[in-house]
Every structure is written in C-alpha cells, then in structure tokens.
Amino acid sequence: MLELCLVRCSRVPKGLAGQFRAFTVAVDQQESIEVCGRKFARDQWTNATPKILSHVGRNLHLQEKHPLGLLKTRIVNHFYSQYISRTGNPIFSVFDRLSPVVTVEQNFDSLLVPKDHISRSKSDCYYLDAGHLLRGHTTAHQADLIKSGLDAYLTVGDVYRRDEIDSSHYPVFHQLDAARLYSKHEIYKQEDLRGIRLFENGEETPEKQDVHTLDTALFLQNDLKVCLERLARNLFGEEVDMRWVDSFFPFTHPSFELEVHHNGKWIELLGCGVTKQEILANCGITDKVGWAFGLGLERLAMCLYQIPDIRLFWSKDSGFVNQFRNATPTSKVIYKTVSVYPQCTNDVSFWLPEETEFSPNDFYDLVRDVGGDIIEQVTLVDEFTNPKTKRTSHCYRIIYRHMEKTLTKTEVNEIHEEIKSLATQNLGITLR
Ligand code: DAH
C-alpha cells in the first residue's frame, strides 16, 4: 500500500499527464455521440467536439428579442408584405426549425458539390459520422423543400463551419436561405404561350445554363436582383450604394454576390444565382425554373446594430441582452459597447414609504448619483405587497461594472451601502 502510494507520489507530473490523456481519450472515444436526440456511432469522420455540440439547440434566431431573432423577423416580414399571392396569402413559406443535423447527401450531393470539393473536408466541417454532419449552410435543405412541392420558401438556422475565431468569425453562425420557382405561365403572363420556351438544347454561356433559353435566364437573373436590391434597401435605407459581383457556386449558374457600401466599406451581403436545372430535375421538377440566395445573419446584424464582436451574439450577459429587450424588428438599436471587465451584482430590498409617494425613477436617480458610471443597470426584479400590513416591498438588482478595471467586492460593497443609507434618509424607505 505504502509502496504504491510512494510510487504514485513520486510520479505526480507524469501520472497527471497520463491521467489527463486518459481522460481526453475517454471523452473522444466514447462509442457514440448524441445530438438532437439521435445517436451517432463514432467513426473515422467524427470530429464534432462537445464544445461545438453545446451550441446545438441554443436557437438564437428563434429568440424574439435577440438581435438575430429580430433581424430574422424583419426579413421574414419584408417577404410576407412584399410577396403576396392573388388569394392574399404570403408567397414564401418559412422554415426556421429544421434540424441542423443533415446528411452528406443533403449538404453536398443534392447541391452538386463535387466529390473532391474542399468544402467537404473534415478540416472544414463538423462531422458526426461519415454520413452526417452539422449543416455547413442552410442551402442543405433546398432539395428537400423543393421536393416537398414548395415554389417559394425561406429557411433560417444555425450553421457550423470550422474556421478561425476572431471578431467576425465564429464556428457557429446563422443563415437565411431562400428559393423561388416559376412555371412558364408565371414568367410570361400573356394568354398565348405558343412558341414561348423555357428550355432549349443549347450551350452554357456566362449568362445562362445550357438548358435555359436566354430569355428565361435573363428573366430569372433580373427577378432575383430586383428582389434582393429591394431587401437591401429595406435593411440599409433607400439611398444605400450596392454592387453586383460575379461569383461561383456549384448549385447555381450564373452566380452573384451582392455587396453594400456601409461605413466606408464594401460588405458582402449574400450569395445567389439561378438554380441549376439538374437540381430541380433530381427533385422531379421538369416544368419550372428558379433562383436561390443565402445570406449570413451575423454579418448583417453586426452592421445594422453596430455590434463589434461576433462572440457577443452568444452572450447571456444582461449588458448585451438587455440592449435589445425593448426592440422591435424595425427599431434602430445601436449597440453600446459594454466593458469587458466583469459585472458585480448586488440586490437591495426595501419597504416603500407609507407616508410619501415613491417612484422607482427616484431610486434610479439616487443610484446613479451615488455610483456614477460604474452603474451598468438597475432593474426592479421583485415586487410584493404584504396582505396583512398592505406594505409594498421592492427588490432592485444593481449591476456594477467599471469600464476600465475590475471592481473589487469591497469597492462595490462600499457604494452599495451608501446607496442603501442615502435611500433610507432621502426616500423614506425601510431596508428589509
Ligand atoms: N450556401 C452559400 C454559402 O453558404 C450561399 C448561397 C449561394 C445560397 C447561392 C444559395 C445560393 O441558396 O443560391 O456561402
């Protein structure tokens, strides 16, 4: 026993290293991983880490008062109000709860991404096993949605890409994808469609796919650009400067990117193009043509709300979250940078005065007077009236944070005590 202990003790560093290795190996080599209630047996492809998996289900885009939720609703509302069918219903259907777990077929094959394309590599994606990954783009749902019979949809969701981490890159972000299909009579509104063709057996040119007539291709390109320029003007204002840049995607031809001029820089807003006819054919669609686009919500929200760091979207810190608490999708919120130093939270509860009027604003002013700029927030967190005495009690949460340094508990306590004592003297409250 003793010997064993001595041996162990004398090898602490090595032993620890070994233990640590054993631990990480154990985590990495668990036989299966579970995501969204589904189990995936580990194989050569599995590389999704617990940290990444912890983001699945946060669904920032579904939180009404989160900047991404606000932006999503703003775009959806734009499409709902601008594109209405003859029967008065929105033309675009919205899908924002599709599982981020997709197959390799959905993410790549259905979109004609070549087998050896770099975007399929383990170093670019988070694989669950050889056949499944966390979607790398919301375009992964295109074929399924089209197969299900939809002619116009928007899809919004979290996407996962292995990438550097800096102020504008994070391995999880959010996209909004859309597609719209047209039949011949929707494009050519005249009565007599004889002699009008969507398709031809032609050549691919920079302007069109081999199977599209030039008229079809030009209609689609124009309709797509009008739609997206209108969206950009809705988001950035009527006067926004924008430009179209030729691009390439395996699933569209021709392909474009839209850039907008914002704060002195050209920002790439979205990718789009005329949907490859082969994709539609694989979905069983032979009599329609269409376009599609995809945009990243974070980049857009960072511009619109002046959010300086992409990590902030994941923050649960009230200094971030509360800045959007009262926003509506169309309100112009300008994010104010909160200090990077930690918050210090202290509550205070008191009985309101019986003789005099009390307004929470009086207390807020007093707190600001005493604490100055280190007061980040004051909120009424609890209100209660004693049924017998009829006295009312308020509880306020005060969040302290200095912009330039970490506050010590003692410094904060001193100020907090002073607030309590001045409130008692000046506002007639009774501390509980
Ligand atoms: N999926 C592309 C990306 O993540 C964006 C995109 C481009 C989506 C063209 C589309 C499209 O639907 O048609 O970069």
mmCIF file of N, CA and C in Angstrom, residues 225-292:
data_model
loop_
_atom_site.group_PDB
_atom_site.id
_atom_site.type_symbol
_atom_site.label_atom_id
_atom_site.label_comp_id
_atom_site.label_asym_id
_atom_site.label_seq_id
_atom_site.Cartn_x
_atom_site.Cartn_y
_atom_site.Cartn_z
ATOM 1 N N LYS A 225 -32.387 39.811 -58.867
ATOM 2 C CA LYS A 225 -31.684 41.033 -58.473
ATOM 3 C C LYS A 225 -32.649 42.098 -57.955
ATOM 4 N N VAL A 226 -33.821 42.199 -58.587
ATOM 5 C CA VAL A 226 -34.813 43.178 -58.111
ATOM 6 C C VAL A 226 -35.221 42.828 -56.683
ATOM 7 N N CYS A 227 -35.465 41.542 -56.452
ATOM 8 C CA CYS A 227 -35.888 41.079 -55.131
ATOM 9 C C CYS A 227 -34.839 41.421 -54.066
ATOM 10 N N LEU A 228 -33.578 41.167 -54.376
ATOM 11 C CA LEU A 228 -32.529 41.344 -53.364
ATOM 12 C C LEU A 228 -32.135 42.813 -53.188
ATOM 13 N N GLU A 229 -32.229 43.584 -54.264
ATOM 14 C CA GLU A 229 -31.944 45.018 -54.107
ATOM 15 C C GLU A 229 -33.022 45.661 -53.232
ATOM 16 N N ARG A 230 -34.244 45.187 -53.407
ATOM 17 C CA ARG A 230 -35.345 45.695 -52.583
ATOM 18 C C ARG A 230 -35.115 45.334 -51.106
ATOM 19 N N LEU A 231 -34.647 44.115 -50.870
ATOM 20 C CA LEU A 231 -34.355 43.702 -49.498
ATOM 21 C C LEU A 231 -33.235 44.571 -48.907
ATOM 22 N N ALA A 232 -32.195 44.806 -49.696
ATOM 23 C CA ALA A 232 -31.061 45.606 -49.203
ATOM 24 C C ALA A 232 -31.508 47.025 -48.871
ATOM 25 N N ARG A 233 -32.412 47.589 -49.697
ATOM 26 C CA ARG A 233 -32.888 48.947 -49.413
ATOM 27 C C ARG A 233 -33.761 48.969 -48.176
ATOM 28 N N ASN A 234 -34.508 47.889 -47.968
ATOM 29 C CA ASN A 234 -35.312 47.807 -46.743
ATOM 30 C C ASN A 234 -34.389 47.804 -45.515
ATOM 31 N N LEU A 235 -33.278 47.087 -45.603
ATOM 32 C CA LEU A 235 -32.402 46.932 -44.440
ATOM 33 C C LEU A 235 -31.489 48.141 -44.224
ATOM 34 N N PHE A 236 -30.937 48.676 -45.324
ATOM 35 C CA PHE A 236 -29.919 49.720 -45.183
ATOM 36 C C PHE A 236 -30.414 51.112 -45.552
ATOM 37 N N GLY A 237 -31.652 51.190 -46.004
ATOM 38 C CA GLY A 237 -32.193 52.501 -46.377
ATOM 39 C C GLY A 237 -32.198 52.676 -47.892
ATOM 40 N N GLU A 238 -33.108 53.527 -48.358
ATOM 41 C CA GLU A 238 -33.319 53.730 -49.796
ATOM 42 C C GLU A 238 -32.050 54.157 -50.528
ATOM 43 N N GLU A 239 -31.189 54.891 -49.831
ATOM 44 C CA GLU A 239 -30.049 55.507 -50.507
ATOM 45 C C GLU A 239 -28.815 54.610 -50.568
ATOM 46 N N VAL A 240 -28.937 53.390 -50.070
ATOM 47 C CA VAL A 240 -27.735 52.548 -49.952
ATOM 48 C C VAL A 240 -27.071 52.306 -51.322
ATOM 49 N N ASP A 241 -25.754 52.332 -51.321
ATOM 50 C CA ASP A 241 -24.978 52.007 -52.519
ATOM 51 C C ASP A 241 -24.765 50.507 -52.547
ATOM 52 N N MET A 242 -25.041 49.876 -53.696
ATOM 53 C CA MET A 242 -24.779 48.434 -53.780
ATOM 54 C C MET A 242 -24.162 48.088 -55.122
ATOM 55 N N ARG A 243 -23.539 46.925 -55.162
ATOM 56 C CA ARG A 243 -22.974 46.485 -56.440
ATOM 57 C C ARG A 243 -23.045 44.963 -56.536
ATOM 58 N N TRP A 244 -23.185 44.491 -57.777
ATOM 59 C CA TRP A 244 -23.245 43.053 -58.043
ATOM 60 C C TRP A 244 -21.869 42.571 -58.491
ATOM 61 N N VAL A 245 -21.452 41.429 -57.943
ATOM 62 C CA VAL A 245 -20.155 40.869 -58.285
ATOM 63 C C VAL A 245 -20.396 39.448 -58.786
ATOM 64 N N ASP A 246 -19.798 39.088 -59.915
ATOM 65 C CA ASP A 246 -19.940 37.707 -60.403
ATOM 66 C C ASP A 246 -19.310 36.743 -59.407
ATOM 67 N N SER A 247 -19.914 35.578 -59.263
ATOM 68 C CA SER A 247 -19.405 34.631 -58.281
ATOM 69 C C SER A 247 -19.525 33.209 -58.820
ATOM 70 N N PHE A 248 -19.255 32.256 -57.970
ATOM 71 C CA PHE A 248 -19.408 30.859 -58.379
ATOM 72 C C PHE A 248 -19.927 30.017 -57.216
ATOM 73 N N PHE A 249 -20.963 29.262 -57.457
ATOM 74 C CA PHE A 249 -21.416 28.234 -56.514
ATOM 75 C C PHE A 249 -21.725 26.990 -57.334
ATOM 76 N N PRO A 250 -21.472 25.812 -56.788
ATOM 77 C CA PRO A 250 -21.745 24.599 -57.567
ATOM 78 C C PRO A 250 -23.225 24.427 -57.896
ATOM 79 N N PHE A 251 -24.093 25.131 -57.145
ATOM 80 C CA PHE A 251 -25.532 24.876 -57.294
ATOM 81 C C PHE A 251 -26.272 25.929 -58.091
ATOM 82 N N THR A 252 -25.578 26.962 -58.556
ATOM 83 C CA THR A 252 -26.248 27.998 -59.358
ATOM 84 C C THR A 252 -25.408 28.364 -60.579
ATOM 85 N N HIS A 253 -26.084 28.826 -61.618
ATOM 86 C CA HIS A 253 -25.402 29.450 -62.754
ATOM 87 C C HIS A 253 -26.400 30.280 -63.547
ATOM 88 N N PRO A 254 -26.136 31.562 -63.807
ATOM 89 C CA PRO A 254 -24.998 32.303 -63.270
ATOM 90 C C PRO A 254 -25.138 32.534 -61.763
ATOM 91 N N SER A 255 -24.018 32.942 -61.131
ATOM 92 C CA SER A 255 -23.992 33.179 -59.687
ATOM 93 C C SER A 255 -23.479 34.588 -59.404
ATOM 94 N N PHE A 256 -23.973 35.168 -58.337
ATOM 95 C CA PHE A 256 -23.582 36.545 -57.989
ATOM 96 C C PHE A 256 -23.443 36.708 -56.488
ATOM 97 N N GLU A 257 -22.755 37.785 -56.126
ATOM 98 C CA GLU A 257 -22.771 38.249 -54.742
ATOM 99 C C GLU A 257 -23.229 39.692 -54.746
ATOM 100 N N LEU A 258 -23.985 40.042 -53.726
ATOM 101 C CA LEU A 258 -24.414 41.436 -53.590
ATOM 102 C C LEU A 258 -23.596 42.076 -52.479
ATOM 103 N N GLU A 259 -23.005 43.218 -52.791
ATOM 104 C CA GLU A 259 -22.254 43.964 -51.779
ATOM 105 C C GLU A 259 -22.935 45.296 -51.520
ATOM 106 N N VAL A 260 -22.914 45.718 -50.277
ATOM 107 C CA VAL A 260 -23.463 47.041 -49.954
ATOM 108 C C VAL A 260 -22.357 47.883 -49.335
ATOM 109 N N HIS A 261 -22.450 49.189 -49.574
ATOM 110 C CA HIS A 261 -21.460 50.112 -49.030
ATOM 111 C C HIS A 261 -21.951 50.565 -47.666
ATOM 112 N N HIS A 262 -21.159 50.246 -46.649
ATOM 113 C CA HIS A 262 -21.597 50.553 -45.291
ATOM 114 C C HIS A 262 -20.408 51.020 -44.468
ATOM 115 N N ASN A 263 -20.537 52.182 -43.848
ATOM 116 C CA ASN A 263 -19.454 52.754 -43.036
ATOM 117 C C ASN A 263 -18.114 52.750 -43.766
ATOM 118 N N GLY A 264 -18.155 53.159 -45.030
ATOM 119 C CA GLY A 264 -16.919 53.317 -45.796
ATOM 120 C C GLY A 264 -16.322 52.029 -46.346
ATOM 121 N N LYS A 265 -17.049 50.901 -46.177
ATOM 122 C CA LYS A 265 -16.504 49.630 -46.681
ATOM 123 C C LYS A 265 -17.550 48.897 -47.519
ATOM 124 N N TRP A 266 -17.079 48.104 -48.488
ATOM 125 C CA TRP A 266 -17.998 47.232 -49.212
ATOM 126 C C TRP A 266 -18.147 45.935 -48.425
ATOM 127 N N ILE A 267 -19.389 45.599 -48.099
ATOM 128 C CA ILE A 267 -19.662 44.404 -47.298
ATOM 129 C C ILE A 267 -20.373 43.380 -48.182
ATOM 130 N N GLU A 268 -19.870 42.164 -48.178
ATOM 131 C CA GLU A 268 -20.527 41.098 -48.936
ATOM 132 C C GLU A 268 -21.743 40.647 -48.144
ATOM 133 N N LEU A 269 -22.905 40.818 -48.774
ATOM 134 C CA LEU A 269 -24.145 40.587 -48.043
ATOM 135 C C LEU A 269 -24.689 39.180 -48.260
ATOM 136 N N LEU A 270 -24.594 38.699 -49.493
ATOM 137 C CA LEU A 270 -25.229 37.413 -49.790
ATOM 138 C C LEU A 270 -24.678 36.811 -51.076
ATOM 139 N N GLY A 271 -24.950 35.516 -51.233
ATOM 140 C CA GLY A 271 -24.628 34.803 -52.462
ATOM 141 C C GLY A 271 -25.935 34.347 -53.089
ATOM 142 N N CYS A 272 -25.971 34.283 -54.415
ATOM 143 C CA CYS A 272 -27.229 33.901 -55.059
ATOM 144 C C CYS A 272 -26.985 33.469 -56.493
ATOM 145 N N GLY A 273 -28.044 33.022 -57.157
ATOM 146 C CA GLY A 273 -27.914 32.672 -58.554
ATOM 147 C C GLY A 273 -29.130 31.940 -59.068
ATOM 148 N N VAL A 274 -29.041 31.588 -60.345
ATOM 149 C CA VAL A 274 -30.103 30.829 -60.990
ATOM 150 C C VAL A 274 -29.857 29.350 -60.673
ATOM 151 N N THR A 275 -30.842 28.705 -60.094
ATOM 152 C CA THR A 275 -30.683 27.321 -59.635
ATOM 153 C C THR A 275 -30.353 26.384 -60.799
ATOM 154 N N LYS A 276 -29.359 25.525 -60.591
ATOM 155 C CA LYS A 276 -29.001 24.565 -61.640
ATOM 156 C C LYS A 276 -30.211 23.678 -61.939
ATOM 157 N N GLN A 277 -30.503 23.557 -63.198
ATOM 158 C CA GLN A 277 -31.688 22.801 -63.604
ATOM 159 C C GLN A 277 -31.565 21.333 -63.194
ATOM 160 N N GLU A 278 -30.359 20.840 -63.128
ATOM 161 C CA GLU A 278 -30.144 19.440 -62.725
ATOM 162 C C GLU A 278 -30.658 19.188 -61.296
ATOM 163 N N ILE A 279 -30.527 20.187 -60.435
ATOM 164 C CA ILE A 279 -31.019 20.031 -59.057
ATOM 165 C C ILE A 279 -32.535 19.882 -59.074
ATOM 166 N N LEU A 280 -33.186 20.744 -59.859
ATOM 167 C CA LEU A 280 -34.647 20.667 -59.939
ATOM 168 C C LEU A 280 -35.069 19.336 -60.559
ATOM 169 N N ALA A 281 -34.367 18.918 -61.596
ATOM 170 C CA ALA A 281 -34.699 17.639 -62.246
ATOM 171 C C ALA A 281 -34.583 16.499 -61.239
ATOM 172 N N ASN A 282 -33.535 16.536 -60.405
ATOM 173 C CA ASN A 282 -33.364 15.490 -59.384
ATOM 174 C C ASN A 282 -34.480 15.516 -58.345
ATOM 175 N N CYS A 283 -35.167 16.653 -58.260
ATOM 176 C CA CYS A 283 -36.308 16.760 -57.339
ATOM 177 C C CYS A 283 -37.619 16.417 -58.050
ATOM 178 N N GLY A 284 -37.515 16.017 -59.296
ATOM 179 C CA GLY A 284 -38.724 15.650 -60.043
ATOM 180 C C GLY A 284 -39.415 16.836 -60.693
ATOM 181 N N ILE A 285 -38.755 17.981 -60.747
ATOM 182 C CA ILE A 285 -39.361 19.191 -61.335
ATOM 183 C C ILE A 285 -38.818 19.358 -62.753
ATOM 184 N N THR A 286 -39.719 19.263 -63.736
ATOM 185 C CA THR A 286 -39.250 19.368 -65.125
ATOM 186 C C THR A 286 -39.848 20.567 -65.850
ATOM 187 N N ASP A 287 -40.816 21.245 -65.203
ATOM 188 C CA ASP A 287 -41.516 22.312 -65.915
ATOM 189 C C ASP A 287 -41.348 23.679 -65.244
ATOM 190 N N LYS A 288 -40.367 23.779 -64.352
ATOM 191 C CA LYS A 288 -40.160 25.053 -63.658
ATOM 192 C C LYS A 288 -38.687 25.407 -63.639
ATOM 193 N N VAL A 289 -38.433 26.706 -63.448
ATOM 194 C CA VAL A 289 -37.055 27.202 -63.302
ATOM 195 C C VAL A 289 -37.046 28.091 -62.062
ATOM 196 N N GLY A 290 -35.854 28.424 -61.570
ATOM 197 C CA GLY A 290 -35.876 29.227 -60.347
ATOM 198 C C GLY A 290 -34.552 29.844 -59.967
ATOM 199 N N TRP A 291 -34.620 30.607 -58.896
ATOM 200 C CA TRP A 291 -33.402 31.202 -58.340
ATOM 201 C C TRP A 291 -33.332 30.937 -56.850
ATOM 202 N N ALA A 292 -32.174 31.215 -56.247
ATOM 203 C CA ALA A 292 -31.992 30.999 -54.807
ATOM 204 C C ALA A 292 -30.954 31.973 -54.289
#
